[in-house]
Short mmCIF file of C-alpha atoms and ligand atoms in Angstrom, two decimals:
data_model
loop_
_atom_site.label_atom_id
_atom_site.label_comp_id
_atom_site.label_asym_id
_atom_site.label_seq_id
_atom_site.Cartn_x
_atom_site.Cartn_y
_atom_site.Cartn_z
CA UNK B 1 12.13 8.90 -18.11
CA UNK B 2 9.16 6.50 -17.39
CA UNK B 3 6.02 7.91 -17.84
CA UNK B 4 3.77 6.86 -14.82
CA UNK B 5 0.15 7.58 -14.07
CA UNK B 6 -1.64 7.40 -10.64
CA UNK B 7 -4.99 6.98 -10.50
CA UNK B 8 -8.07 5.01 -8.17
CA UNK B 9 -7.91 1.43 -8.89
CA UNK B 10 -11.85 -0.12 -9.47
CA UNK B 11 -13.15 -3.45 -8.27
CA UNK B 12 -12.03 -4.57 -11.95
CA UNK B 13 -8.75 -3.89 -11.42
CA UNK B 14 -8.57 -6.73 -8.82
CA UNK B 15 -6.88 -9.64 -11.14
CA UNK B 16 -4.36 -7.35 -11.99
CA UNK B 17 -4.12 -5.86 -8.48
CA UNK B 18 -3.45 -9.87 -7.20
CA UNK B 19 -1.38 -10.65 -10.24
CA UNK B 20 1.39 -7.61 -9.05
CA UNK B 21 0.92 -8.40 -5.80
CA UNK B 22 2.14 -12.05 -6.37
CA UNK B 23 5.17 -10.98 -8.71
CA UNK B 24 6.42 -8.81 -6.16
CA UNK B 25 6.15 -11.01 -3.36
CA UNK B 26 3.98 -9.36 -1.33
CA UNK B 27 1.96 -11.53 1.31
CA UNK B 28 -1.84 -10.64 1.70
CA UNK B 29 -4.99 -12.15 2.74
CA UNK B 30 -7.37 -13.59 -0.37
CA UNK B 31 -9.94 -14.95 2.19
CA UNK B 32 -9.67 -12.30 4.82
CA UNK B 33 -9.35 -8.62 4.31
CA UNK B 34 -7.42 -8.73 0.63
CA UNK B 35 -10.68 -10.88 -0.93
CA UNK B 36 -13.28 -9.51 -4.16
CA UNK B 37 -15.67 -8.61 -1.64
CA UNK B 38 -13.63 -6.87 1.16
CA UNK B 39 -11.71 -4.65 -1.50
CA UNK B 40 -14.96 -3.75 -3.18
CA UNK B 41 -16.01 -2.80 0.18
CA UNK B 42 -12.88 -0.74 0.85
CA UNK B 43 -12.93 1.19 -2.65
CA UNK B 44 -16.60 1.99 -2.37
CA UNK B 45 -15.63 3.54 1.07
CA UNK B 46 -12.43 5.35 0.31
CA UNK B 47 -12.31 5.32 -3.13
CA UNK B 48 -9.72 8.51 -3.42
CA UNK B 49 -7.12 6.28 -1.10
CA UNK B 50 -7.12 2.93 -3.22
CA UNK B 51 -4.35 3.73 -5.69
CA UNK B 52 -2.86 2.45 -8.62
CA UNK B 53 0.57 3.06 -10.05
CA UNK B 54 0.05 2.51 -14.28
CA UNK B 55 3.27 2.74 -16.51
CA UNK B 56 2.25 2.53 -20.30
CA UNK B 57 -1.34 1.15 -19.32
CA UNK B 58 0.11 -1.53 -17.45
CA UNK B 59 -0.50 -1.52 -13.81
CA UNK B 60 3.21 -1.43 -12.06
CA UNK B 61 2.41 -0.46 -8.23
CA UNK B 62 0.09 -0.40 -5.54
CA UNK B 63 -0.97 1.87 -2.25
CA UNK B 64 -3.86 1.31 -0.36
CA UNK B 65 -4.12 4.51 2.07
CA UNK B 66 -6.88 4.12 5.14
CA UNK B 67 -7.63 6.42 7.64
CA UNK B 68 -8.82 5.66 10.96
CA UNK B 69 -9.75 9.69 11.76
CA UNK B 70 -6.76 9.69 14.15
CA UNK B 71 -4.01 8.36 12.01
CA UNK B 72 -3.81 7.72 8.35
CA UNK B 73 -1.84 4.33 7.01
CA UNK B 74 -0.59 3.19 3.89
CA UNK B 75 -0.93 -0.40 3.43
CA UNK B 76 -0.34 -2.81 0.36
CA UNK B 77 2.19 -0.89 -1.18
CA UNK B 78 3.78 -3.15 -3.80
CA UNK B 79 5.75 -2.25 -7.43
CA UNK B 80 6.44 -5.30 -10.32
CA UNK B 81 9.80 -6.14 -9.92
CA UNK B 82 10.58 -4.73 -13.06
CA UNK B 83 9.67 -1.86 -12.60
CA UNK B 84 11.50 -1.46 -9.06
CA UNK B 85 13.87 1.39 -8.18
CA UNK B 86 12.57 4.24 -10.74
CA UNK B 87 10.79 5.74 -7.73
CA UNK B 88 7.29 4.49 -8.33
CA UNK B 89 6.62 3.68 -4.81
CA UNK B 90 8.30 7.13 -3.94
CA UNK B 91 5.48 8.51 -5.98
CA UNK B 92 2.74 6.44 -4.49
CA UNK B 93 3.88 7.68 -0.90
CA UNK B 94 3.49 11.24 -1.88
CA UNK B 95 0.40 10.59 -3.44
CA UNK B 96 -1.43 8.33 -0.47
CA UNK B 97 0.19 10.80 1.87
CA UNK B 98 -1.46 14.32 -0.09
CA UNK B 99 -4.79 12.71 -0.26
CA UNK B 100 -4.80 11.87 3.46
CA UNK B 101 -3.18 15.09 4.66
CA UNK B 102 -6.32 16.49 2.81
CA UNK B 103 -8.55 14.42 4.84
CA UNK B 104 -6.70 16.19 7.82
CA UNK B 105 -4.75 13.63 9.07
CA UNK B 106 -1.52 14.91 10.16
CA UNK B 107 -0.03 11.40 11.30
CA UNK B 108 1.19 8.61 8.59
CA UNK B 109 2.01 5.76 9.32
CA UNK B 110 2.90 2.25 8.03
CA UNK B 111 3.51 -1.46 9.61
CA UNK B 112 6.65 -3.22 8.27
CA UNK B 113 7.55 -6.45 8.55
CA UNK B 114 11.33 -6.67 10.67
CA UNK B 115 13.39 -8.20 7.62
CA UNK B 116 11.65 -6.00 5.39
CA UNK B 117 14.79 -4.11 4.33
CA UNK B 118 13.80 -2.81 0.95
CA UNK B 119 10.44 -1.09 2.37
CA UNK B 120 12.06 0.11 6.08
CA UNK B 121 14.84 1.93 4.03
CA UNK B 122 11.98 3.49 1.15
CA UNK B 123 10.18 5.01 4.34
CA UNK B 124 12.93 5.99 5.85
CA UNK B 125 13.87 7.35 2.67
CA UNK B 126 10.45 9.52 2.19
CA UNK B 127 10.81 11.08 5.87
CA UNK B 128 9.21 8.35 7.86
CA UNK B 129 10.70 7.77 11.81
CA UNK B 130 11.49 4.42 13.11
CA UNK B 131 10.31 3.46 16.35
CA UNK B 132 11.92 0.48 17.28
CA UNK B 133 9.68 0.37 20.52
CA UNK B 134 6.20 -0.40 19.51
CA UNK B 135 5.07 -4.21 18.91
CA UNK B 136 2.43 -4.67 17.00
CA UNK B 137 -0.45 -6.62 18.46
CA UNK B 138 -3.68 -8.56 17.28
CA UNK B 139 -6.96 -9.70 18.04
CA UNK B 140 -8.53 -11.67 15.07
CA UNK B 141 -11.63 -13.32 14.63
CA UNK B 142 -10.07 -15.97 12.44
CA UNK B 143 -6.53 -16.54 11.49
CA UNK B 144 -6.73 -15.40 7.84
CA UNK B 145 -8.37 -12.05 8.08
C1 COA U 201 9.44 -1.89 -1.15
C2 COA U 201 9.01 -1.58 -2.60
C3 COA U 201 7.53 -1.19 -2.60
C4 COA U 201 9.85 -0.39 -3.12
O1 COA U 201 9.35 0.01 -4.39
P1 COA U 201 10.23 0.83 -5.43
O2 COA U 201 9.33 1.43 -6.45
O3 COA U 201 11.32 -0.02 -5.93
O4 COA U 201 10.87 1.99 -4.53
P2 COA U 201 11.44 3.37 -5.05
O5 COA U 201 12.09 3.20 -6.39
O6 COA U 201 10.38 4.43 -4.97
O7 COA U 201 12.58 3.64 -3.96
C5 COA U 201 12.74 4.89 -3.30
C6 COA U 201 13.88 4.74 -2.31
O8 COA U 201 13.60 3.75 -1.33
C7 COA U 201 14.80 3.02 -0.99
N1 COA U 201 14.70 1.64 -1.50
C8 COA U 201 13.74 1.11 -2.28
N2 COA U 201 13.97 -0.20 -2.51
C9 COA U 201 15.13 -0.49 -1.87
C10 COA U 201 15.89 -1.68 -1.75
N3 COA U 201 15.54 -2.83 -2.35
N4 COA U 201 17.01 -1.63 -1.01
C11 COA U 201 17.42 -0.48 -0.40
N5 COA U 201 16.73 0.69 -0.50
C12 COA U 201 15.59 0.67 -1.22
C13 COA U 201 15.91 3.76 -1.69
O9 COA U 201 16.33 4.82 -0.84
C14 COA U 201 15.19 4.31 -2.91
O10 COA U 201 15.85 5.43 -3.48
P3 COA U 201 17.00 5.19 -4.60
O11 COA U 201 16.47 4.19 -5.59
O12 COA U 201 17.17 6.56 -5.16
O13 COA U 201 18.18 4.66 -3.84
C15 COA U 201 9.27 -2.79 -3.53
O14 COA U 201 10.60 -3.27 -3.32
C16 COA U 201 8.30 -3.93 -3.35
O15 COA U 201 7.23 -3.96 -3.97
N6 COA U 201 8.67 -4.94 -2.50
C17 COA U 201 7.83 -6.12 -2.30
C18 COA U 201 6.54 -5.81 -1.56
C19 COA U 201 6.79 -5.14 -0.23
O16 COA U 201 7.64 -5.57 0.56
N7 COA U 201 6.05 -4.06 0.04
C20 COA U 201 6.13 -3.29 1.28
C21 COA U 201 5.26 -3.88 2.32
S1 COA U 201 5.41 -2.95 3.84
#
């Protein structure tokens, strides 16, 4: 059984953040909302919802929960490859999801990409409802935020 800790990733987490991020494939914005300064920005607001997933010191997965006071989200959720399938984004679910039902929020939700297979059936897997009805629209003030 793999030992795994959860706990508040830092601003000097961030190379190792981007690092996982890049082995598992996950797309994300270095010059928009993903850069040094905007995820500084983000911990220093919510620091309790910017979460790290650490297996033997190493950091192995990713959740970053925000909360909009209506709805709470979980967004950048990412695990190293090789460390996929041992339920380690099962365990950052629960944990976003407890820290924002503590903040009241009684709605989760998440944005998937269509072909995402892998991360529509983990949600669906932890209790989340597809709506195949809502599109998800934009309005940016450049194209790489
Ligand atoms: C999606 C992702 C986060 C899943 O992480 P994970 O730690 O492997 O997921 P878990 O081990 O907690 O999986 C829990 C359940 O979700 C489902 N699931 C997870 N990955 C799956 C896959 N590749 N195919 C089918 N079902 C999958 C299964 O029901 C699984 O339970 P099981 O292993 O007992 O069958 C991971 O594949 C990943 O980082 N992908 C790349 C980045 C990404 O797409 N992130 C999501 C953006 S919305």
């Amino acid at each position: 059984m793999m030992e795994l800790e959860i706990r508040e990733l830092r601003p000097e987490n961030y190379a190792e953040m981007i690092a996982l991020w890049e082995r598992a494939g996950l797309s994300y914005r270095p010059r928009g909302r993903d850069s040094p300064a905007a995820i500084a920005a983000q911990m220093e607001r919510d620091p309790d919802l910017f979460l790290g997933a650490f297996a033997a010191g190493k950091l192995v997965g990713t959740a970053i929960g925000s909360d909009d006071g209506r709805k709470g989200w979980i967004n950048r959720l990412a695990v190293d490859p090789a460390y996929q399938r041992r339920g380690v984004a099962r365990s950052l679910i629960a944990e976003v999801e407890r820290r924002l039902q503590g903040r009241g929020r009684e709605i989760i939700a998440a944005l998937v990409e269509d072909w995402n297979t892998a991360s529509l059936a983990l949600f669906q897997d932890c209790g989340y409802v597809l709506d195949r009805t809502i599109l998800y629209l934009s309005k940016r003030t450049a194209p790489w935020v």
